[in-house]
Amino acid sequence: MKFKIQPTDVTFGAIVSGIHLSQLTSDLLDDIKEAFLKYALLIFPGQNLSSKEQVEFAKIFGEIEYLVDNMETIPLSNRSSNGRIMSDEEEQIKLLKGNEIWHTDSSYMPRASKASVLSAKIIPDFGGQTEWADARAAYDSLEKHIKEKIDTLNATHNYFVSQAKIGHQVKVGAAYGFYEGKPPIYPLVKIHPETNRPALYVGRHACNIIGMPEDEAEELLLFLNAQIVKSQFVWQHSWSPGDIAIWDNRCLLHRARPFDSSKERLMMHTRIRGNEISETALNYR
Ligand code: OGA
Ligand code: MN
């Protein structure tokens, strides 16, 4: 290795240093891709990449998933374009509030995301960390009879429902992910297409289990989400401006932590498209 990898003290994640992401050679690319599959979360402190460089970095891992207005990288910010810190009643803040609940990106889309890249630009003094949780280790820790019960079950994922749960009624077309089509269905247990490791695939967008009464499904989803976010499977990063992270949405959940809403937090987000077979919803194949 030509760079330093410091694993975290949990079951996934590593801090990478001694490398600059805007100057990568092909042998370094292979090492980074390998580390990404091994650790599922890589944090690169102090990179200060431009948006263009961030997209170039993201493209190492696959094609870009185009977000709002076909943008490759979007700002996650509580400041409006005219410079005002937005209030909790505004649409954009309600969407950001949703990010504070454990989820995996684009599981509400017909093709879920492979990975996400997030970089810090402006960070409030208190709060605003990001946390990730290991859905592979959580699956491994389940008792055999639970694994057998869930191995063949499928859930619908629905962004309208997950926002409604936090009091945000969203109309079709209001933002990325709020579309007219039928909600996608994904297996509760996702086999990672590259490592073959099983992981729980739930998070806040999972809202129904096919063929199961609603209350029973809700209880099971609550239980599975709680398994993933047990403290031994969770890791938190406190951002400094310039840091950039990439994580594997196929096997981790993540969430933003709250912060003083009178202060600015600005992050840049890029999403990497899922594979046409392994990340496409069962009812869209
Ligand atoms: C995301 C996300 C969390 C954060 O970028 O998909 O959920 O800490 N971000 O901003
Ligand atoms: Mn997210």
PDB file of N, CA, C and O and ligand atoms in Angstrom, residues 99 103-105 116 247 249 254 269 271, ligand 2:
ATOM      1  N   ASN A  99     -32.811  12.950   6.685  1.00  0.00           N
ATOM      2  CA  ASN A  99     -31.464  12.353   6.680  1.00  0.00           C
ATOM      3  C   ASN A  99     -30.967  12.028   8.084  1.00  0.00           C
ATOM      4  O   ASN A  99     -29.971  11.325   8.238  1.00  0.00           O
ATOM      5  N   HIS A 103     -30.889   5.332   7.273  1.00  0.00           N
ATOM      6  CA  HIS A 103     -31.382   4.966   5.939  1.00  0.00           C
ATOM      7  C   HIS A 103     -30.237   4.512   5.053  1.00  0.00           C
ATOM      8  O   HIS A 103     -29.065   4.651   5.412  1.00  0.00           O
ATOM      9  N   THR A 104     -30.614   3.993   3.895  1.00  0.00           N
ATOM     10  CA  THR A 104     -29.632   3.737   2.845  1.00  0.00           C
ATOM     11  C   THR A 104     -30.108   4.510   1.620  1.00  0.00           C
ATOM     12  O   THR A 104     -31.310   4.603   1.371  1.00  0.00           O
ATOM     13  N   ASP A 105     -29.198   5.102   0.867  1.00  0.00           N
ATOM     14  CA  ASP A 105     -29.590   6.064  -0.160  1.00  0.00           C
ATOM     15  C   ASP A 105     -30.293   5.408  -1.353  1.00  0.00           C
ATOM     16  O   ASP A 105     -29.862   4.370  -1.860  1.00  0.00           O
ATOM     17  N   SER A 116     -22.255   6.273  -1.892  1.00  0.00           N
ATOM     18  CA  SER A 116     -22.389   7.730  -1.840  1.00  0.00           C
ATOM     19  C   SER A 116     -21.077   8.358  -1.424  1.00  0.00           C
ATOM     20  O   SER A 116     -20.316   7.773  -0.635  1.00  0.00           O
ATOM     21  N   TRP A 247     -19.071   5.680   1.052  1.00  0.00           N
ATOM     22  CA  TRP A 247     -19.572   4.477   1.722  1.00  0.00           C
ATOM     23  C   TRP A 247     -20.396   3.629   0.784  1.00  0.00           C
ATOM     24  O   TRP A 247     -20.896   4.095  -0.225  1.00  0.00           O
ATOM     25  N   ASN A 249     -23.596   1.764   0.075  1.00  0.00           N
ATOM     26  CA  ASN A 249     -25.021   1.737   0.453  1.00  0.00           C
ATOM     27  C   ASN A 249     -25.617   0.337   0.433  1.00  0.00           C
ATOM     28  O   ASN A 249     -26.737   0.139   0.903  1.00  0.00           O
ATOM     29  N   HIS A 254     -26.850   4.851   7.246  1.00  0.00           N
ATOM     30  CA  HIS A 254     -26.196   6.072   7.738  1.00  0.00           C
ATOM     31  C   HIS A 254     -27.242   7.087   8.153  1.00  0.00           C
ATOM     32  O   HIS A 254     -28.422   6.967   7.789  1.00  0.00           O
ATOM     33  N   HIS A 269     -22.792  16.306  -1.922  1.00  0.00           N
ATOM     34  CA  HIS A 269     -23.176  14.894  -2.009  1.00  0.00           C
ATOM     35  C   HIS A 269     -23.204  14.415  -3.464  1.00  0.00           C
ATOM     36  O   HIS A 269     -23.772  15.082  -4.327  1.00  0.00           O
ATOM     37  N   ARG A 271     -23.888  10.662  -5.692  1.00  0.00           N
ATOM     38  CA  ARG A 271     -24.369   9.285  -5.529  1.00  0.00           C
ATOM     39  C   ARG A 271     -23.920   8.432  -6.700  1.00  0.00           C
ATOM     40  O   ARG A 271     -23.952   8.888  -7.851  1.00  0.00           O
TER      41      ARG A 271
HETATM   42 MN    MN B   2     -28.348   9.619   2.850  1.00  0.00          MN
END
